[in-house]
Short mmCIF file of C-alpha atoms in Angstrom, two decimals:
data_model
loop_
_atom_site.label_atom_id
_atom_site.label_comp_id
_atom_site.label_asym_id
_atom_site.label_seq_id
_atom_site.Cartn_x
_atom_site.Cartn_y
_atom_site.Cartn_z
CA ASP J 1 0.00 0.00 0.00
CA ALA J 2 1.57 3.26 -1.14
CA GLY J 3 2.02 5.96 1.43
CA VAL J 4 1.86 9.70 0.89
CA ILE J 5 3.87 10.57 -2.20
CA GLN J 6 5.56 13.93 -2.59
CA SER J 7 7.47 15.34 -5.51
CA PRO J 8 10.06 16.51 -6.13
CA ARG J 9 12.21 15.21 -3.28
CA HIS J 10 14.70 18.01 -3.72
CA GLU J 11 14.32 21.38 -5.39
CA VAL J 12 16.93 24.07 -5.85
CA THR J 13 15.72 27.28 -7.41
CA GLU J 14 16.73 30.87 -7.78
CA MET J 15 15.10 33.68 -5.87
CA GLY J 16 12.08 35.01 -7.71
CA GLN J 17 11.22 31.77 -9.45
CA GLU J 18 7.93 29.95 -9.03
CA VAL J 19 8.07 26.67 -7.14
CA THR J 20 5.35 24.01 -7.16
CA LEU J 21 5.35 21.14 -4.70
CA ARG J 22 3.10 18.15 -5.27
CA CYS J 23 1.42 15.64 -3.02
CA LYS J 24 -0.61 12.50 -3.54
CA PRO J 25 -2.34 11.47 -0.29
CA ILE J 26 -3.09 7.92 0.74
CA SER J 27 -6.16 6.68 -1.11
CA GLY J 28 -9.34 7.08 0.91
CA HIS J 29 -7.94 9.64 3.33
CA ASN J 30 -10.19 12.67 3.78
CA SER J 31 -7.77 15.22 5.30
CA LEU J 32 -4.57 16.60 3.85
CA PHE J 33 -2.01 18.81 5.57
CA TRP J 34 0.93 20.89 4.38
CA TYR J 35 3.74 21.55 6.88
CA ARG J 36 7.02 23.40 6.72
CA GLN J 37 9.97 22.44 8.92
CA THR J 38 13.06 24.48 9.73
CA MET J 39 15.59 24.21 12.51
CA MET J 40 14.50 27.53 13.96
CA ARG J 41 10.72 27.12 13.86
CA GLY J 42 10.14 23.36 13.93
CA LEU J 43 7.08 21.92 12.19
CA GLU J 44 4.60 24.61 11.18
CA LEU J 45 1.16 23.81 9.82
CA LEU J 46 0.62 25.88 6.69
CA ILE J 47 -2.82 24.75 5.55
CA TYR J 48 -5.12 21.78 5.74
CA PHE J 49 -7.97 20.43 3.68
CA ASN J 50 -10.93 18.31 4.62
CA ASN J 51 -12.70 16.56 1.73
CA ASN J 52 -10.71 18.76 -0.69
CA VAL J 53 -11.95 21.99 0.96
CA PRO J 54 -9.41 24.31 2.63
CA ILE J 55 -10.33 24.51 6.30
CA ASP J 56 -7.58 26.62 7.84
CA ASP J 57 -4.90 28.53 5.94
CA SER J 58 -3.88 30.79 8.80
CA GLY J 59 -0.43 29.27 8.78
CA MET J 60 0.33 30.32 5.22
CA PRO J 61 3.09 32.88 5.70
CA GLU J 62 2.01 35.39 3.07
CA ASP J 63 0.31 35.84 -0.27
CA ARG J 64 3.26 34.35 -2.09
CA PHE J 65 2.07 30.96 -0.87
CA SER J 66 -1.00 29.21 -2.27
CA ALA J 67 -2.34 25.68 -2.07
CA LYS J 68 -4.94 23.79 -4.02
CA MET J 69 -6.60 20.42 -3.85
CA PRO J 70 -8.51 19.93 -7.09
CA ASN J 71 -9.47 16.34 -6.23
CA ALA J 72 -9.10 13.76 -3.50
CA SER J 73 -5.86 12.37 -4.88
CA PHE J 74 -3.77 15.45 -5.56
CA SER J 75 -2.66 18.70 -3.95
CA THR J 76 -0.14 21.40 -4.77
CA LEU J 77 1.66 24.04 -2.76
CA LYS J 78 2.94 26.93 -4.83
CA ILE J 79 5.38 29.68 -3.91
CA GLN J 80 5.55 32.63 -6.25
CA PRO J 81 7.95 34.40 -6.15
CA SER J 82 10.26 32.31 -4.00
CA GLU J 83 12.69 33.87 -1.52
CA PRO J 84 15.75 32.46 0.28
CA ARG J 85 13.86 32.45 3.59
CA ASP J 86 11.44 29.92 2.09
CA SER J 87 14.22 27.31 2.19
CA ALA J 88 12.93 24.46 4.33
CA VAL J 89 11.59 20.93 4.19
CA TYR J 90 7.95 20.86 3.15
CA PHE J 91 5.90 17.88 4.27
CA CYS J 92 2.52 16.72 3.13
CA ALA J 93 0.46 14.43 5.38
CA SER J 94 -2.91 12.75 5.07
CA ARG J 95 -5.37 11.27 7.51
CA LEU J 96 -8.20 8.80 7.17
CA TRP J 97 -10.64 10.69 9.40
CA GLU J 98 -10.59 13.32 12.11
CA GLY J 99 -9.83 11.22 15.16
CA MET J 100 -6.88 9.40 13.68
CA ALA J 101 -3.19 10.04 13.22
CA ALA J 102 -1.75 11.64 10.10
CA PHE J 103 0.81 9.93 7.88
CA PHE J 104 3.60 11.87 6.26
CA GLY J 105 5.29 11.86 2.91
CA GLN J 106 9.06 11.92 2.71
CA GLY J 107 9.10 15.67 2.19
CA THR J 108 10.48 18.09 -0.36
CA ARG J 109 13.73 19.79 0.56
CA LEU J 110 13.55 23.25 -0.96
CA THR J 111 16.58 25.49 -1.33
CA VAL J 112 16.13 28.99 -2.71
CA VAL J 113 19.40 30.68 -3.66
CA ARG W 1 1.38 30.37 25.33
CA LYS W 2 2.15 27.76 22.69
CA GLU W 3 -0.53 25.18 21.99
CA VAL W 4 1.86 22.32 22.64
CA GLU W 5 5.03 22.60 24.70
CA GLN W 6 7.87 20.16 25.09
CA ASP W 7 11.31 20.28 26.68
CA PRO W 8 13.65 20.34 23.65
CA GLY W 9 16.36 18.39 25.49
CA PRO W 10 18.65 16.84 24.49
CA PHE W 11 18.21 13.95 26.86
CA ASN W 12 21.42 11.93 26.88
CA VAL W 13 20.87 8.54 28.50
CA PRO W 14 22.90 5.31 28.64
CA GLU W 15 21.68 2.16 26.96
CA GLY W 16 19.25 0.28 29.16
CA ALA W 17 18.06 3.36 31.01
CA THR W 18 14.47 4.44 31.45
CA VAL W 19 13.59 7.90 30.19
CA ALA W 20 10.38 9.91 30.30
CA PHE W 21 9.16 12.91 28.33
CA ASN W 22 6.27 15.18 29.13
CA CYS W 23 4.25 17.43 26.89
CA THR W 24 1.74 20.07 27.98
CA TYR W 25 -1.08 21.48 25.90
CA SER W 26 -3.23 24.56 26.26
CA ASN W 27 -6.46 23.61 24.47
CA SER W 28 -8.60 21.70 26.93
CA ALA W 29 -10.90 20.68 24.06
CA SER W 30 -8.15 18.66 22.37
CA GLN W 31 -9.52 15.25 21.55
CA SER W 32 -6.83 12.95 20.18
CA PHE W 33 -3.21 12.60 21.19
CA PHE W 34 -0.21 10.91 19.65
CA TRP W 35 3.53 10.50 19.92
CA TYR W 36 5.62 10.58 16.77
CA ARG W 37 9.32 10.05 16.31
CA GLN W 38 11.46 11.80 13.75
CA ASP W 39 14.90 10.67 12.70
CA CYS W 40 17.39 13.14 11.31
CA ARG W 41 16.43 14.30 7.81
CA LYS W 42 13.39 12.01 7.73
CA GLU W 43 9.65 12.51 8.01
CA PRO W 44 7.80 12.21 11.33
CA LYS W 45 6.41 8.72 11.89
CA LEU W 46 3.64 7.66 14.21
CA LEU W 47 4.98 5.94 17.31
CA MET W 48 1.75 5.42 19.21
CA SER W 49 -1.63 6.88 20.02
CA VAL W 50 -2.33 8.02 23.57
CA TYR W 51 -5.51 6.83 25.23
CA SER W 52 -7.18 8.20 28.34
CA SER W 53 -6.57 5.00 30.27
CA GLY W 54 -2.90 4.90 29.29
CA ASN W 55 -1.46 2.38 26.88
CA GLU W 56 1.66 0.35 26.36
CA ASP W 57 3.45 -0.92 23.28
CA GLY W 58 6.45 -3.03 24.15
CA ARG W 59 8.99 -0.81 25.87
CA PHE W 60 6.89 2.30 25.33
CA THR W 61 4.15 3.56 27.66
CA ALA W 62 2.00 6.61 26.97
CA GLN W 63 -0.27 8.36 29.43
CA LEU W 64 -2.76 11.20 29.25
CA ASN W 65 -3.73 13.48 32.11
CA ARG W 66 -6.64 15.62 30.97
CA ALA W 67 -7.03 17.43 34.30
CA SER W 68 -3.47 18.74 34.17
CA GLN W 69 -3.39 18.85 30.36
CA TYR W 70 -0.28 16.84 29.72
CA ILE W 71 0.74 13.63 28.05
CA SER W 72 3.81 11.57 28.75
CA LEU W 73 5.96 8.96 27.06
CA LEU W 74 8.06 6.47 28.99
CA ILE W 75 10.75 4.43 27.28
CA ARG W 76 12.16 1.47 29.19
CA ASP W 77 15.42 -0.35 28.45
CA SER W 78 16.57 2.32 25.97
CA LYS W 79 18.24 1.11 22.78
CA LEU W 80 20.69 2.96 20.57
CA SER W 81 18.01 2.85 17.88
CA ASP W 82 15.68 4.92 20.09
CA SER W 83 17.86 7.97 19.43
CA ALA W 84 15.55 10.41 17.64
CA THR W 85 13.35 13.43 18.23
CA TYR W 86 10.01 12.64 19.88
CA LEU W 87 7.10 14.83 18.91
CA CYS W 88 3.94 15.31 20.90
CA VAL W 89 0.87 15.74 18.67
CA LEU W 90 -2.76 16.57 19.29
CA ASN W 91 -5.92 16.92 17.23
CA SER W 92 -8.25 19.72 18.22
CA GLY W 93 -11.02 21.88 16.90
CA GLY W 94 -14.04 21.21 14.74
CA TYR W 95 -12.08 19.58 11.95
CA GLN W 96 -9.38 18.23 14.25
CA LYS W 97 -6.39 20.34 13.25
CA VAL W 98 -3.14 18.46 13.84
CA THR W 99 -0.68 20.43 15.98
CA PHE W 100 2.87 19.33 16.71
CA GLY W 101 5.11 20.20 19.62
CA THR W 102 8.65 21.26 18.89
CA GLY W 103 10.00 17.87 19.90
CA THR W 104 12.33 16.40 22.50
CA LYS W 105 15.65 15.08 21.31
CA LEU W 106 16.83 11.79 22.78
CA GLN W 107 20.35 10.48 22.42
CA VAL W 108 21.02 6.98 23.75
CA ILE W 109 24.69 6.49 24.52
CA PRO W 110 26.53 3.14 24.40
#
């Protein structure tokens, strides 16, 4: 059974470029989460979806960040334009239903130079 | 006050020792609790759920104290492979937002 699949695993981009991170949740899961992790700030919840609908995006740092979930099997996190301070590991996680634990993808390591 | 607070450590313990971590939370309406472990440069992985009555999984015991709003994790007979960061996690709110603590780093020493 495939877990949460994220792509790309690594991304190096220049400041000002658009970056798109992708996530395929576990089939049948109804919640999807995007997190960002840095040494300084730990794991930060950026946004989460329930049944493809964004529930809480208060963690999205600014308008340069946007996330979509067009269907139950795919989500994207976009940064436009990217800045060096966006360098971090971005994790996607999915959950079967509200009372259960979330399962994480392997993450995308983003470096903005 | 942060929603979930943990002592960052590091906790350096010898092999075979027993070690305990606590985690406090501020939202009394939190409904589900978990411990995750995260190895260096890897994703967080579920270690165990935490039930109101307390629960055990091998060398690991988790407890929940709703009155004092904390959860704990006890590791007995520590192994070198237990070295990792342990994250306290809770689900709260109408759609059960998942909130992580900052983690406690454990280093088991030979």
